[in-house]
XYZ file of C-alpha atoms in Angstrom:
377
model
C 29.788 -40.176 1.447
C 33.246 -39.180 0.776
C 35.484 -39.380 3.418
C 39.033 -38.196 3.331
C 41.533 -39.607 5.055
C 44.782 -37.507 5.998
C 47.791 -39.444 7.443
C 48.410 -43.075 6.836
C 49.493 -44.335 9.957
C 47.630 -47.417 11.852
C 44.751 -45.460 12.998
C 43.723 -43.788 9.416
C 44.563 -46.932 7.588
C 42.107 -48.860 9.937
C 39.607 -45.892 9.780
C 39.810 -46.011 5.927
C 39.073 -49.703 5.638
C 36.220 -49.266 8.169
C 34.710 -46.502 5.893
C 34.829 -48.554 2.455
C 33.259 -51.770 4.547
C 30.769 -49.700 5.017
C 30.568 -48.515 1.637
C 31.923 -45.145 1.391
C 33.792 -43.314 -0.779
C 37.426 -43.150 0.622
C 40.557 -41.411 -0.064
C 43.870 -41.421 1.791
C 46.628 -38.812 1.355
C 49.895 -39.689 3.073
C 53.052 -37.000 2.875
C 55.603 -39.602 2.764
C 56.325 -42.013 -0.444
C 56.960 -44.918 1.467
C 55.063 -44.621 5.011
C 56.034 -48.106 5.440
C 59.666 -47.522 5.296
C 60.258 -47.748 9.439
C 59.170 -48.678 12.665
C 59.688 -51.621 14.990
C 57.275 -53.484 17.270
C 53.922 -53.089 18.973
C 51.759 -54.665 21.468
C 48.051 -54.618 21.549
C 46.420 -55.124 24.571
C 42.163 -56.440 24.541
C 40.905 -53.131 23.914
C 42.503 -52.415 20.341
C 41.673 -56.166 19.534
C 38.258 -55.389 20.583
C 38.258 -51.987 18.054
C 39.690 -54.301 15.380
C 36.653 -56.588 15.869
C 34.240 -53.913 15.407
C 35.574 -53.233 11.877
C 36.416 -56.277 10.659
C 39.883 -56.704 11.067
C 40.604 -58.790 14.298
C 40.447 -62.249 12.463
C 43.786 -60.330 10.207
C 45.532 -59.616 12.862
C 45.274 -62.339 15.422
C 46.406 -64.174 12.403
C 49.591 -62.120 12.137
C 50.800 -61.279 15.516
C 51.912 -63.277 18.293
C 50.015 -64.094 21.907
C 53.665 -65.336 22.925
C 53.489 -63.009 26.019
C 50.851 -64.634 27.658
C 52.772 -68.200 28.421
C 55.561 -65.830 29.635
C 56.382 -64.287 33.040
C 56.402 -60.689 32.691
C 56.758 -57.538 35.067
C 59.267 -54.977 36.284
C 62.751 -55.926 36.689
C 65.956 -54.148 38.297
C 68.862 -53.819 36.252
C 70.198 -57.207 37.918
C 67.904 -59.087 37.077
C 65.918 -59.412 40.601
C 62.051 -59.199 39.676
C 60.343 -56.040 40.976
C 57.026 -57.880 40.906
C 54.933 -60.274 38.300
C 52.352 -59.371 36.516
C 49.198 -61.527 37.086
C 48.587 -63.802 34.070
C 45.170 -62.515 33.531
C 46.920 -58.841 32.943
C 49.201 -60.171 30.061
C 46.350 -62.980 28.563
C 44.999 -60.508 25.782
C 48.052 -59.318 24.684
C 49.152 -59.307 21.081
C 52.599 -58.138 19.571
C 53.585 -57.730 15.865
C 56.140 -56.144 13.674
C 54.783 -52.635 12.690
C 56.000 -52.926 9.132
C 53.590 -56.209 9.049
C 50.878 -54.467 10.074
C 51.007 -51.276 8.057
C 51.374 -53.541 5.198
C 48.537 -55.791 5.845
C 46.259 -53.052 6.399
C 47.248 -51.057 2.748
C 46.354 -54.410 1.192
C 43.130 -54.628 2.642
C 41.887 -51.335 0.779
C 40.712 -50.808 -2.350
C 43.339 -50.281 -5.489
C 43.677 -46.690 -5.937
C 42.687 -45.723 -2.074
C 46.398 -44.470 -1.072
C 47.786 -41.455 -2.281
C 51.361 -41.128 -1.090
C 53.576 -38.287 -1.591
C 50.396 -36.130 -0.859
C 50.530 -33.299 1.609
C 47.357 -32.235 2.455
C 46.018 -29.478 4.738
C 42.507 -28.970 5.981
C 40.455 -25.756 6.035
C 40.771 -23.869 8.940
C 36.767 -23.859 9.916
C 36.660 -27.456 9.232
C 34.311 -27.079 6.329
C 35.368 -30.332 4.465
C 37.834 -28.552 1.797
C 41.197 -30.481 1.585
C 43.672 -28.609 -0.124
C 46.399 -31.013 -1.933
C 49.052 -29.790 -5.001
C 47.100 -26.354 -4.609
C 44.186 -27.958 -5.601
C 40.911 -28.043 -2.991
C 38.554 -31.139 -2.942
C 35.581 -30.861 -1.031
C 34.639 -34.236 1.078
C 31.342 -34.669 3.338
C 34.135 -36.055 6.417
C 37.943 -35.213 6.932
C 39.785 -37.450 9.212
C 43.041 -35.813 10.381
C 45.615 -38.505 11.833
C 48.620 -37.147 10.728
C 50.464 -37.714 13.415
C 51.673 -35.660 16.841
C 53.497 -32.857 14.412
C 50.022 -32.529 12.923
C 50.244 -29.573 10.972
C 46.617 -29.995 10.622
C 45.798 -29.724 14.385
C 47.296 -26.479 14.155
C 45.520 -25.682 11.168
C 41.865 -26.264 12.623
C 43.095 -23.835 15.987
C 43.315 -26.940 18.129
C 47.012 -27.317 19.048
C 48.226 -26.752 22.497
C 51.865 -27.483 21.239
C 53.941 -30.464 22.146
C 56.019 -31.270 25.530
C 59.354 -32.906 26.134
C 58.990 -36.328 27.807
C 62.536 -35.517 29.214
C 63.942 -38.487 27.903
C 64.670 -40.288 24.450
C 63.701 -43.596 22.943
C 65.764 -46.271 21.072
C 63.713 -49.095 19.059
C 64.988 -52.231 17.632
C 63.957 -55.657 16.236
C 66.686 -58.446 16.319
C 67.779 -60.664 13.410
C 68.332 -63.848 15.155
C 66.531 -65.594 17.872
C 67.755 -64.649 21.667
C 66.788 -67.451 24.509
C 64.432 -65.014 26.930
C 64.009 -68.274 29.365
C 60.060 -67.724 29.493
C 60.490 -64.189 30.888
C 59.355 -60.701 28.893
C 58.648 -56.969 30.749
C 60.325 -53.684 31.309
C 63.876 -53.387 33.331
C 63.756 -49.872 35.184
C 67.192 -48.643 36.379
C 67.933 -44.826 37.224
C 66.184 -42.825 34.545
C 66.387 -45.646 32.035
C 64.094 -48.747 30.743
C 64.933 -51.609 28.938
C 61.973 -53.798 27.535
C 61.342 -56.772 25.851
C 58.746 -57.865 23.851
C 58.499 -61.272 21.409
C 57.503 -60.977 17.567
C 56.479 -63.687 15.144
C 59.131 -65.815 13.749
C 61.329 -65.726 16.814
C 62.038 -62.307 16.525
C 62.118 -59.889 19.086
C 61.174 -56.140 19.661
C 63.034 -54.330 22.250
C 63.116 -50.573 23.546
C 64.862 -48.321 25.851
C 64.921 -45.390 26.963
C 67.307 -42.609 28.902
C 66.631 -39.319 30.548
C 68.666 -36.567 28.097
C 68.206 -33.191 26.811
C 65.521 -32.902 24.031
C 68.075 -32.824 20.821
C 71.236 -34.597 22.454
C 72.697 -36.148 19.902
C 74.719 -39.671 20.333
C 76.567 -40.595 16.504
C 76.317 -44.150 16.665
C 73.323 -45.378 17.956
C 73.662 -49.007 18.196
C 76.750 -48.030 20.236
C 75.251 -45.906 22.270
C 72.538 -47.676 23.244
C 74.889 -50.987 23.883
C 77.213 -48.801 26.040
C 73.901 -47.380 28.676
C 72.643 -50.969 28.825
C 75.313 -53.800 27.955
C 76.348 -54.308 31.817
C 72.558 -54.912 32.364
C 71.209 -58.793 33.077
C 70.935 -61.196 30.252
C 69.510 -61.474 27.734
C 69.460 -57.803 27.123
C 73.384 -57.594 26.173
C 72.583 -61.043 23.893
C 69.471 -58.792 22.137
C 71.652 -55.903 21.543
C 74.263 -58.150 19.846
C 71.830 -59.553 17.552
C 70.547 -56.185 16.231
C 71.709 -54.796 13.273
C 73.038 -51.180 13.762
C 71.143 -50.178 10.489
C 67.580 -51.597 12.670
C 67.870 -49.268 15.790
C 66.316 -46.188 15.274
C 65.842 -43.425 18.126
C 63.256 -40.505 18.543
C 62.724 -38.127 21.589
C 59.734 -38.526 23.174
C 56.740 -35.983 23.137
C 53.331 -35.672 23.809
C 50.893 -33.159 23.795
C 51.265 -29.683 26.417
C 47.728 -30.712 27.545
C 44.814 -32.666 26.660
C 42.524 -31.595 24.312
C 39.001 -31.025 25.045
C 37.354 -31.295 21.336
C 38.359 -33.182 18.659
C 36.517 -31.956 16.059
C 35.813 -28.424 14.146
C 33.007 -28.842 11.708
C 33.208 -31.709 9.424
C 36.857 -32.542 10.151
C 37.858 -34.639 13.285
C 41.118 -35.540 14.981
C 42.340 -38.951 14.958
C 45.583 -40.813 16.550
C 48.699 -38.863 17.760
C 47.274 -35.978 16.039
C 44.577 -36.401 18.897
C 45.977 -37.370 21.827
C 49.591 -38.090 21.495
C 50.694 -39.419 24.859
C 54.079 -40.723 26.236
C 54.956 -44.853 25.308
C 54.535 -45.622 28.958
C 50.918 -47.855 28.839
C 51.707 -48.949 25.283
C 48.475 -47.298 24.452
C 49.274 -45.560 21.578
C 48.406 -47.532 18.383
C 45.389 -48.998 20.707
C 43.970 -45.761 21.008
C 44.606 -44.618 17.589
C 42.413 -47.885 16.795
C 39.983 -47.294 18.930
C 39.231 -43.794 17.068
C 39.007 -45.513 14.075
C 36.446 -47.742 15.388
C 34.340 -45.224 17.207
C 34.075 -42.816 14.116
C 33.346 -46.161 11.862
C 30.691 -46.976 13.802
C 29.211 -43.459 14.707
C 28.701 -42.645 10.871
C 27.366 -46.359 10.174
C 24.356 -45.633 8.588
C 24.290 -41.785 9.618
C 21.878 -40.050 6.939
C 23.256 -36.565 5.924
C 21.628 -35.164 8.903
C 22.945 -37.071 11.467
C 26.828 -36.851 10.369
C 27.209 -33.672 12.283
C 26.010 -35.171 15.428
C 27.683 -38.267 14.835
C 31.546 -36.159 14.485
C 30.220 -34.359 17.833
C 29.878 -37.950 19.716
C 33.330 -39.076 18.696
C 34.859 -35.623 19.844
C 32.970 -36.269 23.681
C 33.519 -39.987 23.670
C 37.499 -40.006 22.521
C 38.393 -36.477 24.376
C 37.474 -38.083 27.627
C 38.752 -41.678 27.142
C 42.266 -40.306 25.565
C 42.472 -37.427 28.093
C 42.460 -39.688 31.095
C 44.935 -42.251 29.703
C 46.917 -39.318 28.610
C 47.317 -38.110 32.441
C 47.717 -41.767 33.314
C 50.534 -42.420 30.746
C 52.178 -39.043 31.893
C 52.318 -39.887 35.528
C 53.996 -43.334 34.463
C 56.707 -41.571 32.894
C 57.583 -39.793 35.851
C 57.561 -42.768 38.016
C 59.459 -44.946 35.370
C 61.880 -42.440 34.316
C 62.853 -41.868 38.024
C 66.664 -40.842 38.254
C 67.613 -39.991 41.752
C 68.653 -42.315 44.787
C 65.536 -41.492 47.219
C 63.036 -41.221 44.185
C 64.511 -44.269 41.929
C 64.737 -46.287 45.597
C 61.081 -45.378 46.836
C 59.639 -46.633 43.252
C 61.561 -49.838 43.532
C 60.371 -50.701 46.844
C 56.700 -49.545 46.203
C 56.826 -51.762 43.354
C 57.841 -54.737 45.512
C 55.657 -53.859 48.982
C 52.314 -53.493 46.522
C 50.931 -56.611 44.714
C 51.677 -57.071 40.930
C 47.982 -58.012 40.808
C 47.143 -54.332 41.712
C 49.040 -53.384 38.810
C 46.878 -55.717 36.766
C 43.658 -53.855 38.259
C 45.140 -50.682 37.032
C 45.740 -51.379 33.714
C 42.076 -52.955 33.292
C 41.073 -50.045 31.153
C 43.512 -50.894 28.346
C 42.122 -54.514 28.242
C 38.156 -53.635 27.343
C 36.896 -51.071 24.612
C 33.040 -50.316 24.597
C 31.286 -49.749 21.205
C 30.098 -46.006 20.957
C 26.294 -45.846 21.853
C 25.920 -42.664 19.724
């Protein structure tokens, strides 16, 4: 089959590789000139790794990523450094972390030469017919994958766009340039309306992320100075991590998710994938993982499908993935409300609840993020 993938993010590239591995003729359109130019770190749970295994990429990603989290104490802390709860070892045993740019470049290198077309803005047909317009020229494909991000123009073109909703907070991210002593502990620190998270990366680098409740569109000027002002008095090693980060490596984005989860991810021969299909808040750390699940699911469903079975495969994808991602979208939105609690009463009750409820229950609650089932069709 001839397949178009619109968007060269993690999900789109994994799908493109899976399709090519199965013998399909694949082209990837990416509107950015350099899609790997920015990004920080990401964490992959067991579900994402299982999906990567299904398309033949698990070994590569394990080789490039770090499993250091599995050997550390992980959980939630108070800004003073006091632990609110610790996750059981099994809850972090499968976690791996990697710099997003490293993963992106590795995935691009797995594609056949000439597959990726950058600086190419592609729009699908409104009826999902398989027509894709690039530079005023229409091309015909058997299947089209729209993986063009949370602000997807193709989601809107298909009439499936519920709009985006501001989550109420902005997020900074960065990666350290020098080694910082962690004292064997990672995870998140929850303050009032703000969070700071620490994740180890390969080569003794650290990925960090932080959030702050603020009106949408707030300008901070010097982002590095702003994040240091916001978190500079929190427990070690947070100030040291910020000191070890170059101002040029600090990025910030206001956080938006879909206004509501989609009940259908396909129209005709066109399907949505990744953030285009299920943009959610980052509170579960499942953005990349769910996109990878999407890619593996559609790859396996199309594997061996004859011409008269493609429509059924796409319908199965829509059904399977919409159910799975809608559930995680709701969990992530709920977690955002809990984590970003800013009032003295709500924040205090949250912290008390985390101390009272054993950490092992948090591990049970996240169990769905550690496993992925291959589609039955």
